[in-house]
């Protein structure tokens, strides 16, 4: 994938994807906002934010249907990510869930299919299903979401587990726990880390006084500071949601922000890095 002017991250398989994509959690659920959400997503594609993330869980398929409309006629430009629920992740269930997602997305293939979080189905069985879906051409790559270091180690050890491409996890200024062990583990495995909720729950990071101070120092917004901080990590992408076109433009402008050593020091004081292992957080 080539996206002019957009920094890229390389997956283990060699595919290059944008460092800044678009998330869709909470989109597609209100018919009154649907047209504006479509405009926001399509503007993101125009700006090179062609990594689009969704899931069968989001709005019980509503987000996938919205994405299907947004990428219609432009499917070859998009690196499309969706997720299967853990209760659907046995061999037969994953095959059926994938078919439903393909139908809602109005496409014949998914670029990256993720297990949404660890569940009751042995990960070896899920990986077996993913491998079969790859062989059938219905997915190109597969990965994990919300897997901690132990789970990641177990997943990579099963047959065909070495084919995992990414781990999508909660990571932002206020949730830095992965820096202790999970982020280094992903880097050792060569996996891309896909950071969701870069503004944290209900955008709490954006209201922090230090983030506001750094933003004012650069003449930018708090959202741009939060995004620039996340994508500073090599091999990390992020998928902020934008329900309005102006938010899409604001997110994209974060690519032009260069935080200074003073900025990083101030942010570290406000949001200290972890000093030991902690359970993986999720939203």
mmCIF file of C-alpha atoms in Angstrom:
data_model
loop_
_atom_site.group_PDB
_atom_site.id
_atom_site.type_symbol
_atom_site.label_atom_id
_atom_site.label_comp_id
_atom_site.label_asym_id
_atom_site.label_seq_id
_atom_site.Cartn_x
_atom_site.Cartn_y
_atom_site.Cartn_z
ATOM 1 C CA UNK A 1 0.000 0.000 0.000
ATOM 2 C CA UNK A 2 1.288 3.454 -0.937
ATOM 3 C CA UNK A 3 -0.206 6.555 0.670
ATOM 4 C CA UNK A 4 1.447 9.766 -0.512
ATOM 5 C CA UNK A 5 2.904 11.820 2.323
ATOM 6 C CA UNK A 6 1.759 9.463 5.061
ATOM 7 C CA UNK A 7 4.358 7.846 7.362
ATOM 8 C CA UNK A 8 4.041 4.089 7.201
ATOM 9 C CA UNK A 9 4.665 1.095 9.452
ATOM 10 C CA UNK A 10 5.638 -2.300 8.109
ATOM 11 C CA UNK A 11 3.822 -5.428 9.239
ATOM 12 C CA UNK A 12 5.860 -8.626 9.692
ATOM 13 C CA UNK A 13 4.554 -9.867 6.325
ATOM 14 C CA UNK A 14 6.014 -6.786 4.615
ATOM 15 C CA UNK A 15 2.756 -4.917 4.067
ATOM 16 C CA UNK A 16 3.071 -1.198 4.803
ATOM 17 C CA UNK A 17 0.183 0.553 6.560
ATOM 18 C CA UNK A 18 -0.371 4.168 7.690
ATOM 19 C CA UNK A 19 0.764 5.159 11.183
ATOM 20 C CA UNK A 20 -2.475 7.110 11.524
ATOM 21 C CA UNK A 21 -5.771 5.453 10.691
ATOM 22 C CA UNK A 22 -9.439 5.752 11.524
ATOM 23 C CA UNK A 23 -11.418 4.002 14.239
ATOM 24 C CA UNK A 24 -15.172 3.432 14.168
ATOM 25 C CA UNK A 25 -16.185 2.399 17.684
ATOM 26 C CA UNK A 26 -19.552 4.105 18.284
ATOM 27 C CA UNK A 27 -20.088 5.131 14.659
ATOM 28 C CA UNK A 28 -23.005 4.056 12.498
ATOM 29 C CA UNK A 29 -25.460 3.763 15.372
ATOM 30 C CA UNK A 30 -27.402 7.025 14.990
ATOM 31 C CA UNK A 31 -29.150 7.490 11.615
ATOM 32 C CA UNK A 32 -29.222 11.257 12.178
ATOM 33 C CA UNK A 33 -25.402 11.401 12.275
ATOM 34 C CA UNK A 34 -24.684 8.848 9.569
ATOM 35 C CA UNK A 35 -24.174 11.266 6.673
ATOM 36 C CA UNK A 36 -21.651 13.349 8.608
ATOM 37 C CA UNK A 37 -19.817 10.212 9.759
ATOM 38 C CA UNK A 38 -19.569 9.064 6.139
ATOM 39 C CA UNK A 39 -18.139 12.422 5.121
ATOM 40 C CA UNK A 40 -15.599 12.231 7.952
ATOM 41 C CA UNK A 41 -14.462 8.736 6.982
ATOM 42 C CA UNK A 42 -14.191 9.564 3.286
ATOM 43 C CA UNK A 43 -12.237 12.720 4.070
ATOM 44 C CA UNK A 44 -9.841 10.559 6.074
ATOM 45 C CA UNK A 45 -9.297 8.398 3.001
ATOM 46 C CA UNK A 46 -8.604 11.521 0.948
ATOM 47 C CA UNK A 47 -5.992 12.557 3.531
ATOM 48 C CA UNK A 48 -4.219 9.187 3.404
ATOM 49 C CA UNK A 49 -5.728 7.726 6.589
ATOM 50 C CA UNK A 50 -6.567 4.565 4.696
ATOM 51 C CA UNK A 51 -6.153 2.205 7.652
ATOM 52 C CA UNK A 52 -9.778 1.748 8.753
ATOM 53 C CA UNK A 53 -10.599 -0.289 11.850
ATOM 54 C CA UNK A 54 -13.971 -1.722 12.817
ATOM 55 C CA UNK A 55 -15.484 -4.830 14.439
ATOM 56 C CA UNK A 56 -18.538 -7.031 14.264
ATOM 57 C CA UNK A 57 -19.308 -5.969 17.858
ATOM 58 C CA UNK A 58 -19.507 -2.239 17.115
ATOM 59 C CA UNK A 59 -23.193 -1.393 17.001
ATOM 60 C CA UNK A 60 -23.948 -5.066 16.309
ATOM 61 C CA UNK A 61 -22.576 -4.640 12.786
ATOM 62 C CA UNK A 62 -23.680 -1.031 12.247
ATOM 63 C CA UNK A 63 -20.094 0.256 12.101
ATOM 64 C CA UNK A 64 -19.144 -2.365 9.523
ATOM 65 C CA UNK A 65 -22.092 -1.326 7.361
ATOM 66 C CA UNK A 66 -21.022 2.318 7.635
ATOM 67 C CA UNK A 67 -17.472 1.424 6.656
ATOM 68 C CA UNK A 68 -18.768 -0.615 3.733
ATOM 69 C CA UNK A 69 -20.536 2.471 2.427
ATOM 70 C CA UNK A 70 -17.542 4.732 3.122
ATOM 71 C CA UNK A 71 -15.091 2.608 1.129
ATOM 72 C CA UNK A 72 -17.481 1.753 -1.695
ATOM 73 C CA UNK A 73 -15.739 2.424 -4.980
ATOM 74 C CA UNK A 74 -12.409 2.905 -3.176
ATOM 75 C CA UNK A 75 -11.825 -0.531 -1.710
ATOM 76 C CA UNK A 76 -8.412 -0.934 -3.319
ATOM 77 C CA UNK A 77 -7.174 2.188 -1.460
ATOM 78 C CA UNK A 78 -8.072 0.875 1.982
ATOM 79 C CA UNK A 79 -6.377 -1.430 4.484
ATOM 80 C CA UNK A 80 -9.503 -2.787 6.143
ATOM 81 C CA UNK A 81 -9.400 -4.209 9.674
ATOM 82 C CA UNK A 82 -12.242 -5.908 11.516
ATOM 83 C CA UNK A 83 -12.558 -8.212 14.508
ATOM 84 C CA UNK A 84 -14.297 -11.405 15.486
ATOM 85 C CA UNK A 85 -15.842 -11.766 18.944
ATOM 86 C CA UNK A 86 -14.204 -14.427 21.137
ATOM 87 C CA UNK A 87 -17.475 -16.364 21.435
ATOM 88 C CA UNK A 88 -17.484 -16.693 17.635
ATOM 89 C CA UNK A 89 -13.827 -17.667 17.418
ATOM 90 C CA UNK A 90 -14.052 -21.451 17.107
ATOM 91 C CA UNK A 91 -13.416 -22.925 13.680
ATOM 92 C CA UNK A 92 -17.019 -22.926 12.422
ATOM 93 C CA UNK A 93 -17.980 -19.731 14.235
ATOM 94 C CA UNK A 94 -15.082 -17.703 12.873
ATOM 95 C CA UNK A 95 -15.860 -18.806 9.339
ATOM 96 C CA UNK A 96 -19.489 -17.737 9.730
ATOM 97 C CA UNK A 97 -18.608 -14.462 11.455
ATOM 98 C CA UNK A 98 -16.172 -13.598 8.699
ATOM 99 C CA UNK A 99 -18.851 -14.170 6.063
ATOM 100 C CA UNK A 100 -21.226 -11.847 7.918
ATOM 101 C CA UNK A 101 -18.540 -9.169 8.173
ATOM 102 C CA UNK A 102 -17.706 -9.479 4.486
ATOM 103 C CA UNK A 103 -21.383 -9.012 3.655
ATOM 104 C CA UNK A 104 -21.740 -5.922 5.857
ATOM 105 C CA UNK A 105 -18.485 -4.450 4.549
ATOM 106 C CA UNK A 106 -19.526 -5.182 0.955
ATOM 107 C CA UNK A 107 -16.170 -6.662 0.074
ATOM 108 C CA UNK A 108 -14.742 -10.047 -0.865
ATOM 109 C CA UNK A 109 -11.778 -9.860 1.509
ATOM 110 C CA UNK A 110 -10.610 -8.369 4.799
ATOM 111 C CA UNK A 111 -7.040 -7.135 4.987
ATOM 112 C CA UNK A 112 -6.508 -7.830 8.690
ATOM 113 C CA UNK A 113 -8.816 -9.983 10.824
ATOM 114 C CA UNK A 114 -8.357 -9.768 14.582
ATOM 115 C CA UNK A 115 -9.490 -11.841 17.542
ATOM 116 C CA UNK A 116 -11.132 -9.072 19.593
ATOM 117 C CA UNK A 117 -9.943 -10.364 22.971
ATOM 118 C CA UNK A 118 -8.970 -13.721 24.515
ATOM 119 C CA UNK A 119 -11.947 -15.940 25.235
ATOM 120 C CA UNK A 120 -13.060 -19.490 25.929
ATOM 121 C CA UNK A 121 -11.983 -20.907 22.569
ATOM 122 C CA UNK A 122 -8.396 -22.222 22.510
ATOM 123 C CA UNK A 123 -6.340 -19.762 20.515
ATOM 124 C CA UNK A 124 -4.942 -22.648 18.471
ATOM 125 C CA UNK A 125 -8.430 -23.302 17.093
ATOM 126 C CA UNK A 126 -8.925 -19.645 16.226
ATOM 127 C CA UNK A 127 -5.568 -19.530 14.459
ATOM 128 C CA UNK A 128 -6.542 -22.653 12.538
ATOM 129 C CA UNK A 129 -9.712 -20.877 11.370
ATOM 130 C CA UNK A 130 -7.759 -17.764 10.431
ATOM 131 C CA UNK A 131 -5.302 -19.852 8.434
ATOM 132 C CA UNK A 132 -8.152 -21.490 6.533
ATOM 133 C CA UNK A 133 -9.717 -18.102 5.823
ATOM 134 C CA UNK A 134 -6.375 -16.953 4.440
ATOM 135 C CA UNK A 135 -6.182 -20.005 2.208
ATOM 136 C CA UNK A 136 -9.680 -19.213 0.935
ATOM 137 C CA UNK A 137 -8.686 -15.630 0.160
ATOM 138 C CA UNK A 138 -11.238 -14.138 2.541
ATOM 139 C CA UNK A 139 -8.622 -12.522 4.780
ATOM 140 C CA UNK A 140 -5.099 -11.466 3.895
ATOM 141 C CA UNK A 141 -3.578 -11.307 7.388
ATOM 142 C CA UNK A 142 -4.653 -11.947 10.958
ATOM 143 C CA UNK A 143 -3.787 -10.596 14.364
ATOM 144 C CA UNK A 144 -4.810 -10.218 17.980
ATOM 145 C CA UNK A 145 -6.412 -7.573 20.166
ATOM 146 C CA UNK A 146 -6.238 -7.057 23.928
ATOM 147 C CA UNK A 147 -3.657 -9.818 24.431
ATOM 148 C CA UNK A 148 -1.202 -9.451 27.309
ATOM 149 C CA UNK A 149 2.369 -10.699 27.254
ATOM 150 C CA UNK A 150 1.461 -14.211 28.407
ATOM 151 C CA UNK A 151 -1.362 -14.507 25.906
ATOM 152 C CA UNK A 152 0.835 -13.209 23.114
ATOM 153 C CA UNK A 153 3.506 -15.764 23.945
ATOM 154 C CA UNK A 154 0.947 -18.577 23.934
ATOM 155 C CA UNK A 155 -0.599 -17.437 20.655
ATOM 156 C CA UNK A 156 2.708 -17.260 18.819
ATOM 157 C CA UNK A 157 3.585 -20.777 20.010
ATOM 158 C CA UNK A 158 0.608 -22.582 18.404
ATOM 159 C CA UNK A 159 0.791 -24.021 14.871
ATOM 160 C CA UNK A 160 0.884 -21.107 12.387
ATOM 161 C CA UNK A 161 1.012 -18.675 15.314
ATOM 162 C CA UNK A 162 4.134 -17.103 13.830
ATOM 163 C CA UNK A 163 1.866 -15.530 11.189
ATOM 164 C CA UNK A 164 0.375 -13.024 13.655
ATOM 165 C CA UNK A 165 0.796 -9.450 12.415
ATOM 166 C CA UNK A 166 -0.362 -7.132 15.189
ATOM 167 C CA UNK A 167 -1.686 -6.724 18.694
ATOM 168 C CA UNK A 168 -4.304 -3.995 19.031
ATOM 169 C CA UNK A 169 -4.285 -2.665 22.586
ATOM 170 C CA UNK A 170 -5.283 0.302 24.720
ATOM 171 C CA UNK A 171 -2.373 2.735 24.724
ATOM 172 C CA UNK A 172 -2.303 6.434 25.431
ATOM 173 C CA UNK A 173 -0.684 8.930 27.796
ATOM 174 C CA UNK A 174 -2.835 7.801 30.708
ATOM 175 C CA UNK A 175 -2.465 4.059 29.969
ATOM 176 C CA UNK A 176 1.235 3.330 29.624
ATOM 177 C CA UNK A 177 1.382 -0.093 31.246
ATOM 178 C CA UNK A 178 2.296 -1.865 28.003
ATOM 179 C CA UNK A 179 5.651 -0.073 28.001
ATOM 180 C CA UNK A 180 6.906 -2.336 30.797
ATOM 181 C CA UNK A 181 6.711 -5.703 29.072
ATOM 182 C CA UNK A 182 4.065 -5.978 26.320
ATOM 183 C CA UNK A 183 5.450 -3.297 24.022
ATOM 184 C CA UNK A 184 9.008 -4.728 24.228
ATOM 185 C CA UNK A 185 7.584 -8.219 23.628
ATOM 186 C CA UNK A 186 5.740 -7.046 20.513
ATOM 187 C CA UNK A 187 8.912 -5.367 19.299
ATOM 188 C CA UNK A 188 10.894 -8.578 19.853
ATOM 189 C CA UNK A 189 8.321 -10.520 17.817
ATOM 190 C CA UNK A 190 8.401 -7.793 15.168
ATOM 191 C CA UNK A 191 4.682 -7.111 15.634
ATOM 192 C CA UNK A 192 2.972 -3.836 14.917
ATOM 193 C CA UNK A 193 1.220 -2.344 17.942
ATOM 194 C CA UNK A 194 -2.110 -0.791 17.004
ATOM 195 C CA UNK A 195 -3.096 1.676 19.719
ATOM 196 C CA UNK A 196 -6.796 2.219 20.267
ATOM 197 C CA UNK A 197 -8.458 5.007 22.310
ATOM 198 C CA UNK A 198 -5.469 7.394 21.998
ATOM 199 C CA UNK A 199 -7.499 10.067 23.830
ATOM 200 C CA UNK A 200 -8.555 7.601 26.578
ATOM 201 C CA UNK A 201 -12.083 7.043 27.874
ATOM 202 C CA UNK A 202 -14.358 9.957 26.905
ATOM 203 C CA UNK A 203 -11.283 11.952 25.863
ATOM 204 C CA UNK A 204 -10.005 12.382 29.410
ATOM 205 C CA UNK A 205 -6.398 12.904 28.251
ATOM 206 C CA UNK A 206 -7.435 15.948 26.244
ATOM 207 C CA UNK A 207 -8.569 17.837 29.337
ATOM 208 C CA UNK A 208 -5.375 17.307 31.334
ATOM 209 C CA UNK A 209 -3.644 20.635 32.153
ATOM 210 C CA UNK A 210 -0.215 19.440 31.017
ATOM 211 C CA UNK A 211 -1.521 18.263 27.655
ATOM 212 C CA UNK A 212 -3.270 21.614 27.250
ATOM 213 C CA UNK A 213 -0.041 23.455 28.159
ATOM 214 C CA UNK A 214 2.001 21.499 25.600
ATOM 215 C CA UNK A 215 -0.652 22.122 22.960
ATOM 216 C CA UNK A 216 -0.640 25.854 23.644
ATOM 217 C CA UNK A 217 3.159 25.876 23.437
ATOM 218 C CA UNK A 218 2.914 24.617 19.845
ATOM 219 C CA UNK A 219 -0.308 26.349 18.843
ATOM 220 C CA UNK A 220 -2.052 23.019 18.286
ATOM 221 C CA UNK A 221 -4.866 21.070 19.950
ATOM 222 C CA UNK A 222 -4.690 18.594 22.806
ATOM 223 C CA UNK A 223 -5.796 15.839 20.423
ATOM 224 C CA UNK A 224 -2.805 16.488 18.197
ATOM 225 C CA UNK A 225 -0.445 16.288 21.175
ATOM 226 C CA UNK A 226 -1.997 12.984 22.284
ATOM 227 C CA UNK A 227 -1.699 11.483 18.808
ATOM 228 C CA UNK A 228 1.856 12.719 18.208
ATOM 229 C CA UNK A 229 2.869 11.182 21.525
ATOM 230 C CA UNK A 230 1.444 7.759 20.640
ATOM 231 C CA UNK A 231 2.957 7.499 17.172
ATOM 232 C CA UNK A 232 6.409 8.508 18.424
ATOM 233 C CA UNK A 233 6.964 4.791 19.103
ATOM 234 C CA UNK A 234 8.530 2.870 16.219
ATOM 235 C CA UNK A 235 6.220 0.203 14.877
ATOM 236 C CA UNK A 236 3.099 1.777 16.394
ATOM 237 C CA UNK A 237 -0.068 2.883 14.631
ATOM 238 C CA UNK A 238 -3.158 4.481 16.118
ATOM 239 C CA UNK A 239 -6.802 4.594 15.094
ATOM 240 C CA UNK A 240 -8.592 7.666 16.509
ATOM 241 C CA UNK A 241 -12.293 8.017 15.870
ATOM 242 C CA UNK A 242 -13.636 11.125 14.159
ATOM 243 C CA UNK A 243 -17.390 11.572 13.811
ATOM 244 C CA UNK A 244 -17.060 15.014 12.211
ATOM 245 C CA UNK A 245 -14.929 16.140 9.234
ATOM 246 C CA UNK A 246 -13.219 18.856 11.274
ATOM 247 C CA UNK A 247 -12.040 16.210 13.735
ATOM 248 C CA UNK A 248 -10.659 14.141 10.863
ATOM 249 C CA UNK A 249 -8.636 17.143 9.709
ATOM 250 C CA UNK A 250 -7.508 17.833 13.268
ATOM 251 C CA UNK A 251 -6.311 14.247 13.705
ATOM 252 C CA UNK A 252 -4.445 14.299 10.404
ATOM 253 C CA UNK A 253 -2.636 17.531 11.346
ATOM 254 C CA UNK A 254 -0.989 15.678 14.255
ATOM 255 C CA UNK A 255 1.429 14.242 11.691
ATOM 256 C CA UNK A 256 3.048 17.684 11.406
ATOM 257 C CA UNK A 257 3.650 18.080 15.147
ATOM 258 C CA UNK A 258 7.149 17.420 16.481
ATOM 259 C CA UNK A 259 7.206 17.202 20.254
ATOM 260 C CA UNK A 260 10.387 18.429 21.946
ATOM 261 C CA UNK A 261 12.469 16.943 24.735
ATOM 262 C CA UNK A 262 10.854 19.494 27.059
ATOM 263 C CA UNK A 263 7.405 18.332 25.971
ATOM 264 C CA UNK A 264 8.238 14.689 26.606
ATOM 265 C CA UNK A 265 9.700 15.511 30.023
ATOM 266 C CA UNK A 266 6.592 17.458 31.022
ATOM 267 C CA UNK A 267 4.300 14.679 29.806
ATOM 268 C CA UNK A 268 6.352 12.047 31.644
ATOM 269 C CA UNK A 269 5.956 13.983 34.874
ATOM 270 C CA UNK A 270 2.212 14.248 34.367
ATOM 271 C CA UNK A 271 1.828 10.661 33.126
ATOM 272 C CA UNK A 272 4.704 8.619 34.606
ATOM 273 C CA UNK A 273 5.866 5.525 32.734
ATOM 274 C CA UNK A 274 5.277 2.211 34.501
ATOM 275 C CA UNK A 275 7.712 1.163 37.223
ATOM 276 C CA UNK A 276 6.677 -2.490 37.159
ATOM 277 C CA UNK A 277 4.330 -5.007 35.533
ATOM 278 C CA UNK A 278 0.576 -4.424 35.664
ATOM 279 C CA UNK A 279 -2.476 -6.181 34.191
ATOM 280 C CA UNK A 280 -3.287 -5.179 30.632
ATOM 281 C CA UNK A 281 -5.960 -2.479 30.602
ATOM 282 C CA UNK A 282 -8.854 -2.431 28.176
ATOM 283 C CA UNK A 283 -11.956 -0.366 27.433
#
